[in-house]
CSV table of C-alpha atoms and ligand atoms in Angstrom, one decimal:
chain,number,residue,atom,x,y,z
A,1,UNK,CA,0.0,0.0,0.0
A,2,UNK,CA,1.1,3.6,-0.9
A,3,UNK,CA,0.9,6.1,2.0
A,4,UNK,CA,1.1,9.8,2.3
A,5,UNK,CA,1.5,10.8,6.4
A,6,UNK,CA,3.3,7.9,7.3
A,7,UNK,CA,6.7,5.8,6.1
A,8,UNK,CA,6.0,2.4,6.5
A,9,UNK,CA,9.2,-0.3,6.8
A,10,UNK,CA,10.2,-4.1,8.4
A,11,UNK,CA,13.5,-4.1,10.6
A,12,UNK,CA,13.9,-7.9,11.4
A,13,UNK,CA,10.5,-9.0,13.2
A,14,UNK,CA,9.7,-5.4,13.4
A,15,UNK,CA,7.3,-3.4,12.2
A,16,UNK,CA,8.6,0.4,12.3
A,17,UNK,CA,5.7,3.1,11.3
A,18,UNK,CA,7.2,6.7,11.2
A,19,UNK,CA,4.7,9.4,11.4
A,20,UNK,CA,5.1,11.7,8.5
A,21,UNK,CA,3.5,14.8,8.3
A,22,UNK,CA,6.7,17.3,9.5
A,23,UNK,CA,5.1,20.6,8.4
A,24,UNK,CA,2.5,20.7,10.8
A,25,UNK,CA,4.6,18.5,13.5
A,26,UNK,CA,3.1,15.3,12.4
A,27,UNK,CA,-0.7,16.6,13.7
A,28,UNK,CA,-3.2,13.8,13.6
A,29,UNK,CA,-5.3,14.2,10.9
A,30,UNK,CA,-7.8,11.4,9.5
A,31,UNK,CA,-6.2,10.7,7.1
A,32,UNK,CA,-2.7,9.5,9.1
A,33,UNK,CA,-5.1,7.7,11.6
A,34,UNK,CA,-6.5,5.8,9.1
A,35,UNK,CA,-3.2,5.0,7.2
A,36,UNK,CA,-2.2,4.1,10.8
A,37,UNK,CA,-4.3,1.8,11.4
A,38,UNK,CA,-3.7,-0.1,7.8
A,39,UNK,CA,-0.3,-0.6,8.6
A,40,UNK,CA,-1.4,-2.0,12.0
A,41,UNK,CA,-3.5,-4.4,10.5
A,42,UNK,CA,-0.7,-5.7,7.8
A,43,UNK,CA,1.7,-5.9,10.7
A,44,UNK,CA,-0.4,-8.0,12.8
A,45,UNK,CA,-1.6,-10.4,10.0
A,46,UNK,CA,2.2,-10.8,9.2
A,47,UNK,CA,3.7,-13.8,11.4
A,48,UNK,CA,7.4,-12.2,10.5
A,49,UNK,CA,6.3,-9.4,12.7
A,50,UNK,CA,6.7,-9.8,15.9
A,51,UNK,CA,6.3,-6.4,17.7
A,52,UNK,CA,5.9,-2.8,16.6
A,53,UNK,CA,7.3,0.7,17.1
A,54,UNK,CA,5.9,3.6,16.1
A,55,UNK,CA,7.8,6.9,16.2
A,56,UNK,CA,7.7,10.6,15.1
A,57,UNK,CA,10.1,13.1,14.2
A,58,UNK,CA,13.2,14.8,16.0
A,59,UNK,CA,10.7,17.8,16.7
A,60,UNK,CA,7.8,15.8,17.4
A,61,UNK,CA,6.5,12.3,18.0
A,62,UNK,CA,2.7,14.4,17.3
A,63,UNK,CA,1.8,17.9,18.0
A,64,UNK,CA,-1.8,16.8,18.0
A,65,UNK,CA,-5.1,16.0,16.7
A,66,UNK,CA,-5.5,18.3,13.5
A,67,UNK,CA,-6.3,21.9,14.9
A,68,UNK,CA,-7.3,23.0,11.4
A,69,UNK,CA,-9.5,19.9,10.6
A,70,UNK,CA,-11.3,20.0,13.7
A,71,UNK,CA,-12.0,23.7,13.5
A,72,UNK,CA,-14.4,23.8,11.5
A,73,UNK,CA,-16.3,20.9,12.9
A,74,UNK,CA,-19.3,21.5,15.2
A,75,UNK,CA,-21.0,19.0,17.6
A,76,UNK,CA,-23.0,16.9,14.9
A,77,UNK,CA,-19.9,16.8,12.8
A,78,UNK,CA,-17.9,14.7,15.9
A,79,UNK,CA,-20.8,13.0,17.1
A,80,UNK,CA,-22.0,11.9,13.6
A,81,UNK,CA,-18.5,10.5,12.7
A,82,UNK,CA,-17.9,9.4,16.2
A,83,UNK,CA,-14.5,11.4,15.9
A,84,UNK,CA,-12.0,9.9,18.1
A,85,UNK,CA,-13.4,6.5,18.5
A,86,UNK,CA,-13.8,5.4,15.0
A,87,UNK,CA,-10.7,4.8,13.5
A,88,UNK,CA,-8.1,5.8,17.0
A,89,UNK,CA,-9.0,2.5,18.6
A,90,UNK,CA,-8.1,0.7,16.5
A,91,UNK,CA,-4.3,1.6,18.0
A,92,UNK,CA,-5.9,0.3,21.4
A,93,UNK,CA,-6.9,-3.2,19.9
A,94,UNK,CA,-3.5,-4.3,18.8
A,95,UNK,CA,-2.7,-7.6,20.0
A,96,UNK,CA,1.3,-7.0,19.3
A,97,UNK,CA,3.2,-4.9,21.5
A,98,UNK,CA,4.0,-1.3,20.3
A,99,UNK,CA,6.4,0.8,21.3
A,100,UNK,CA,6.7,4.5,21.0
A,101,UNK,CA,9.6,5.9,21.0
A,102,UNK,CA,8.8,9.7,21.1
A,103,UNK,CA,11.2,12.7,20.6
A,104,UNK,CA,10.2,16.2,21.1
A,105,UNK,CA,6.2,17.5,21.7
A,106,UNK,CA,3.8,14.6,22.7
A,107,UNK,CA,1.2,16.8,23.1
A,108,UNK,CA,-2.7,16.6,23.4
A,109,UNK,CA,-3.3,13.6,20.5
A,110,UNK,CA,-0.1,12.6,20.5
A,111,UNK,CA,0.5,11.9,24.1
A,112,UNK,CA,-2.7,10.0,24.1
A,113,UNK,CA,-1.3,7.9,21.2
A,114,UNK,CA,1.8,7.7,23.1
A,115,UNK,CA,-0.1,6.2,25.8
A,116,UNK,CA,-2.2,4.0,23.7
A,117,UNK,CA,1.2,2.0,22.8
A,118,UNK,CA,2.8,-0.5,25.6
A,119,UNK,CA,5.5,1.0,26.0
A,120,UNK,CA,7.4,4.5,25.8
A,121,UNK,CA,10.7,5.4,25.2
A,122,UNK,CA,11.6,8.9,25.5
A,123,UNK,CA,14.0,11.0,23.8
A,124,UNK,CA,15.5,13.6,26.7
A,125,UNK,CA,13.8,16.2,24.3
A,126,UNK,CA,10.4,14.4,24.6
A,127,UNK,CA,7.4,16.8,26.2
A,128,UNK,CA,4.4,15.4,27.1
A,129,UNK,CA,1.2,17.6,27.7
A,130,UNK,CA,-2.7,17.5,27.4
A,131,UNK,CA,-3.1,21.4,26.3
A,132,UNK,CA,-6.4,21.2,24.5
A,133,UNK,CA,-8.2,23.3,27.7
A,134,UNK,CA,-6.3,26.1,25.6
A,135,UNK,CA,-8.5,25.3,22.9
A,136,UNK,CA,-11.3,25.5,24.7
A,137,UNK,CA,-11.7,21.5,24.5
A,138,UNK,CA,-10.6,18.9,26.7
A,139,UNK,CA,-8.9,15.3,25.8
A,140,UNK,CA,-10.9,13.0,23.8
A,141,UNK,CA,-8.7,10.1,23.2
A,142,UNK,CA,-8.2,8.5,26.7
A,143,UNK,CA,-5.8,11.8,28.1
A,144,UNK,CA,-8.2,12.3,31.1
A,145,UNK,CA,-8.5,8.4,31.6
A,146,UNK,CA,-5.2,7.0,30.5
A,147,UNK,CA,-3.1,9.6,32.5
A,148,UNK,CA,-4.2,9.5,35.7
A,149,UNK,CA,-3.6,5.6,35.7
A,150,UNK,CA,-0.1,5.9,34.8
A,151,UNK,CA,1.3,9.2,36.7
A,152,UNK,CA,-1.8,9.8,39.4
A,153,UNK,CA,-5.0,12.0,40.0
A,154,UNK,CA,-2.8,15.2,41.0
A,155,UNK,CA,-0.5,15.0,38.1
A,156,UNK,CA,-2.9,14.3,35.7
A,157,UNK,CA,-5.3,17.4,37.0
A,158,UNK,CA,-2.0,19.5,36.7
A,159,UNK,CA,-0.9,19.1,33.2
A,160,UNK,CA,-4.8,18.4,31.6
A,161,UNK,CA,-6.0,21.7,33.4
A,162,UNK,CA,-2.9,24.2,33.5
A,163,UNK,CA,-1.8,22.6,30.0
A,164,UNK,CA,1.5,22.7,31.4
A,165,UNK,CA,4.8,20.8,29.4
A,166,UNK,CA,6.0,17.6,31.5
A,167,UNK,CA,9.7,17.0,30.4
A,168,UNK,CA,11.4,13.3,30.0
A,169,UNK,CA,13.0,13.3,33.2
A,170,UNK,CA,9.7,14.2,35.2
A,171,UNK,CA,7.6,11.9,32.6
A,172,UNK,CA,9.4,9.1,33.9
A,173,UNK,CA,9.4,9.8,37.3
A,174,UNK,CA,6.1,9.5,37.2
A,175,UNK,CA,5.7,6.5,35.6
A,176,UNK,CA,4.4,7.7,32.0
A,177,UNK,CA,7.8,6.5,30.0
A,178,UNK,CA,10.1,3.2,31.1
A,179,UNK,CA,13.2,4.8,30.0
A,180,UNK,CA,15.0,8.2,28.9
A,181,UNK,CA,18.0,8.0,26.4
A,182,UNK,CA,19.8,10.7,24.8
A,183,UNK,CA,17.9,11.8,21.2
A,184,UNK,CA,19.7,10.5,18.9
A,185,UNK,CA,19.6,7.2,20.3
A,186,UNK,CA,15.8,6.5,21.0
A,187,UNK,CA,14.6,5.2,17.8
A,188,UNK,CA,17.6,2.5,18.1
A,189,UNK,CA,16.6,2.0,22.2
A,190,UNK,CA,13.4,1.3,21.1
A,191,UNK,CA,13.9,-1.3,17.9
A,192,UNK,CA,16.6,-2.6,20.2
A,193,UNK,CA,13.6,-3.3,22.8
A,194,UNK,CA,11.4,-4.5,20.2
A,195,UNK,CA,13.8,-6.7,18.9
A,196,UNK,CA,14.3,-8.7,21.9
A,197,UNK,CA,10.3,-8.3,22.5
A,198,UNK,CA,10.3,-10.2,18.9
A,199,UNK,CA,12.6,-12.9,19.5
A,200,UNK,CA,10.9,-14.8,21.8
A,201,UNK,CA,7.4,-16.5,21.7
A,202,UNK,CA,4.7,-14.4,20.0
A,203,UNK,CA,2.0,-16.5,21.3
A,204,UNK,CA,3.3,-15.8,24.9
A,205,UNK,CA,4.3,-12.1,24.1
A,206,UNK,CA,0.7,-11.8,23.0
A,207,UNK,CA,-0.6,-13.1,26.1
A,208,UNK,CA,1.6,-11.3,28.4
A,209,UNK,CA,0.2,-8.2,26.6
A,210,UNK,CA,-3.3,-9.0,27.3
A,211,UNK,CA,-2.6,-10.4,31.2
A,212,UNK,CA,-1.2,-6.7,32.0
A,213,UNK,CA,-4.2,-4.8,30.2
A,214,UNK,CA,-6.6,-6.7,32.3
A,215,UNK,CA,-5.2,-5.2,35.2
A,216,UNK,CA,-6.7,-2.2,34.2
A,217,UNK,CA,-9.9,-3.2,33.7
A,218,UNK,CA,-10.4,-5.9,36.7
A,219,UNK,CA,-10.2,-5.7,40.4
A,220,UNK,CA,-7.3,-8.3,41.6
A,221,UNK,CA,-8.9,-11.6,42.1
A,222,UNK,CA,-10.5,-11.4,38.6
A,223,UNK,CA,-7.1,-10.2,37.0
A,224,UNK,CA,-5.2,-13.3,38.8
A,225,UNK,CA,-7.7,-15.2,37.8
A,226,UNK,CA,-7.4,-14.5,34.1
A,227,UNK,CA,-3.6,-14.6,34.4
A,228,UNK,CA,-3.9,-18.3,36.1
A,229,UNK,CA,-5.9,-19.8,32.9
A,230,UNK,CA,-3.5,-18.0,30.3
A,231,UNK,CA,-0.6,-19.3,32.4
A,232,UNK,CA,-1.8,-23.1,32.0
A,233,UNK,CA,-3.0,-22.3,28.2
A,234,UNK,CA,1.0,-21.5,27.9
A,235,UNK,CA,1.8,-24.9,28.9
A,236,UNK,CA,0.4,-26.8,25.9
A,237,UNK,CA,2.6,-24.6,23.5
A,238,UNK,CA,5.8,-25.8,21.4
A,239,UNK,CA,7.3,-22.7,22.8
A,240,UNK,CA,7.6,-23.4,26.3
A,241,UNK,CA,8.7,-27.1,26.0
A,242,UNK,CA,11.3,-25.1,23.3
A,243,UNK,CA,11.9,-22.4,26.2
A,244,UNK,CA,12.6,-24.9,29.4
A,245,UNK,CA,14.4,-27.3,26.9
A,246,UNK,CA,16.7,-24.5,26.3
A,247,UNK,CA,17.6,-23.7,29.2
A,248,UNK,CA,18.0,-27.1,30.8
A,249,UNK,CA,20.5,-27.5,27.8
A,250,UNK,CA,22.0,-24.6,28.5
A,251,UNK,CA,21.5,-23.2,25.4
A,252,UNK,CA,19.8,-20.3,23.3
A,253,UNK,CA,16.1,-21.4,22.8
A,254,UNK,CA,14.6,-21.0,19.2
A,255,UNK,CA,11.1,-20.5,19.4
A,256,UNK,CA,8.4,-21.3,16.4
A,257,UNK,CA,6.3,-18.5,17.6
A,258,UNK,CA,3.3,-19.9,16.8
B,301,CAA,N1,-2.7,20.7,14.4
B,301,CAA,C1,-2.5,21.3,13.3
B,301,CAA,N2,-1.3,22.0,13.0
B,301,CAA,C2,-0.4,22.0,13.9
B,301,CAA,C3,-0.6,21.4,15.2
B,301,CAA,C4,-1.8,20.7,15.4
B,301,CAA,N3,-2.1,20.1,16.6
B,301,CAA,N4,0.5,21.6,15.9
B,301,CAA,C5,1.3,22.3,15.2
B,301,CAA,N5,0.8,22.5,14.0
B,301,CAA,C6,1.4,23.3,12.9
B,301,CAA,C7,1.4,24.8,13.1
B,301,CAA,O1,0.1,25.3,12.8
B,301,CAA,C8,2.5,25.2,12.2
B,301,CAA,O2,2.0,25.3,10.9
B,301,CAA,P1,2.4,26.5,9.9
B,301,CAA,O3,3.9,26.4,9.8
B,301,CAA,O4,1.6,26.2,8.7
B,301,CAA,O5,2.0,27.8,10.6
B,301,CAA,C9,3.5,24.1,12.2
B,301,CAA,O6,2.8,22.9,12.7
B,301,CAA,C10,4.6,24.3,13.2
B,301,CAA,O7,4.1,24.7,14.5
B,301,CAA,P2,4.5,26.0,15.3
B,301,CAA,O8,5.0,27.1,14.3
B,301,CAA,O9,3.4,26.3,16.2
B,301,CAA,O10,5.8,25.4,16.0
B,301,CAA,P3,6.4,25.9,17.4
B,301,CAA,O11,7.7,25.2,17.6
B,301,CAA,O12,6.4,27.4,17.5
B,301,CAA,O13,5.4,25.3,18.5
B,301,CAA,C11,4.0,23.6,19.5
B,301,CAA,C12,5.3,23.9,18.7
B,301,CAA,C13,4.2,24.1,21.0
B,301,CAA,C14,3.8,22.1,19.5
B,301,CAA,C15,2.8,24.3,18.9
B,301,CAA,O14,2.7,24.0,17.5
B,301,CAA,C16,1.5,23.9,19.5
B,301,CAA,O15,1.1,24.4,20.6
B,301,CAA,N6,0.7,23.0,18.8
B,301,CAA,C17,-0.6,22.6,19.2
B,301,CAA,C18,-0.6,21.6,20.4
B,301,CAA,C19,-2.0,21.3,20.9
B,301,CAA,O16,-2.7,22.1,21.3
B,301,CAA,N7,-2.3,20.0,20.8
B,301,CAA,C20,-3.6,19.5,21.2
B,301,CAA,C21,-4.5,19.4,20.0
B,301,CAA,S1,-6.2,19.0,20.4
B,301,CAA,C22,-6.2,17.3,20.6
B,301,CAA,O17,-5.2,16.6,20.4
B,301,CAA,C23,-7.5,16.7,21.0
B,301,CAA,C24,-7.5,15.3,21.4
B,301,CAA,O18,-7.5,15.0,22.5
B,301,CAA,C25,-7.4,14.2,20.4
């Protein structure tokens, strides 16, 4: 498929989509979602991918959902199209891990995409904000839900309602991003991560994936629950007798994943 906001490419087992829209700091327009979401669903029907990683520019990972598209929409314009929801989840229902690896402004849209990933990698340049109460709008892809659950009620308040910058260092602190690297090395941080994610079972990866998201939508004994029955369904795959084999023989394990 031909695409116009995004560069699409394989790196090994991974899948590497690089947003592409610099003039307008790679701003979230329909268009890009919807390419997005294409290249998700070619990457996740490929069994030679094995994890994801989606990344932005030096400037910015994304500056936003499209001011000047959404500008001229009014209340049954969103509601009709069910803006947001239609073709952003589909982010949210990947079942391989995806890694963001964000440099520069992660702002409104783009932090919530950030945050829609597994993981994220941070560029010290990376800012992450939820500014759209400057607009005279508030988040509407999971920023007043997603980020209190990974840096806290107070934080969250702060930056969605002051529309305050949070820089690398403070974004992990809180919890947001799993690691900080200097700029020029986060894109390779991240495939490196990837990479490794890729290597081993897919089938497990997979479920591993799942087994943490439901403990954000389950209280504790239906979470452990869930993990128990996925941690017996892993015991009927090649994989693990490949995985334990391995290491009993003391050597590298070389997994079908399937
Ligand atoms: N939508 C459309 N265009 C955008 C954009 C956005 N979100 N963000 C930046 N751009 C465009 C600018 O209009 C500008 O275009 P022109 O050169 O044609 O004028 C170009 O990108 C470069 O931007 P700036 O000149 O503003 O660059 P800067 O370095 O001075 O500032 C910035 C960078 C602080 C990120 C600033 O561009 C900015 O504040 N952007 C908007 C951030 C924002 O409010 N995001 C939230 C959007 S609403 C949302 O996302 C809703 C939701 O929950 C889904």
């Amino acid at each position: 498929m031909e695409y116009q906001t995004i560069l699409v490419e394989q790196r090994e087992r991974v899948g590497l989509i690089t947003l592409n829209r610099p003039k307008a700091l790679n701003a979230l327009n329909d268009a890009l979602i919807d390419e997005l979401g294409a290249a998700l669903d070619s990457f996740e029907a490929d069994d030679g991918i094995g994890a994801i990683v989606i990344t932005g520019s030096e400037k910015a990972f994304a500056a936003g959902a499209d001011i000047s598209a959404m500008a001229g929409w009014d209340y049954v314009d969103v509601y009709k199209s069910d803006f947001i929801t239609r073709n952003w989840e589909r982010v949210r229902r990947a079942r391989k891990p995806i890694i963001a690896a964000v440099a520069g402004f992660a702002l409104g849209g783009g932090c919530e995409l950030a945050m829609m990933c597994d993981i994220i990698i941070a560029a010290d340049t990376a800012k992450f904000g939820q500014p759209e109460v400057k607009l005279g709008i508030l988040p509407g892809a999971g920023g007043t839900q997603r980020l209190p659950r990974a840096v806290g009620k107070a934080k969250a308040m702060d930056l969605c309602l002051t529309a305050r910058f949070m820089d690398a260092t403070e974004a992990e602190k809180a919890g947001l991003v799993s690691r900080v690297v200097p700029a020029e090395r986060v894109l390779e941080e991240a495939l490196g991560a990837a990479q490794a994610i890729a290597s081993y079972s897919l089938p497990i990866v997979m479920m591993i994936k799942e087994s943490i998201n439901r403990a954000y939508e389950s209280p504790l004994s239906e979470g452990l629950l869930f993990e128990r029955r996925v941690f017996h369904a892993a015991f009927s795959l090649a994989d693990k007798r490949e995985g334990m084999a391995a290491f009993l023989e003391k050597r590298a394990a070389k997994f079908s994943h399937r």
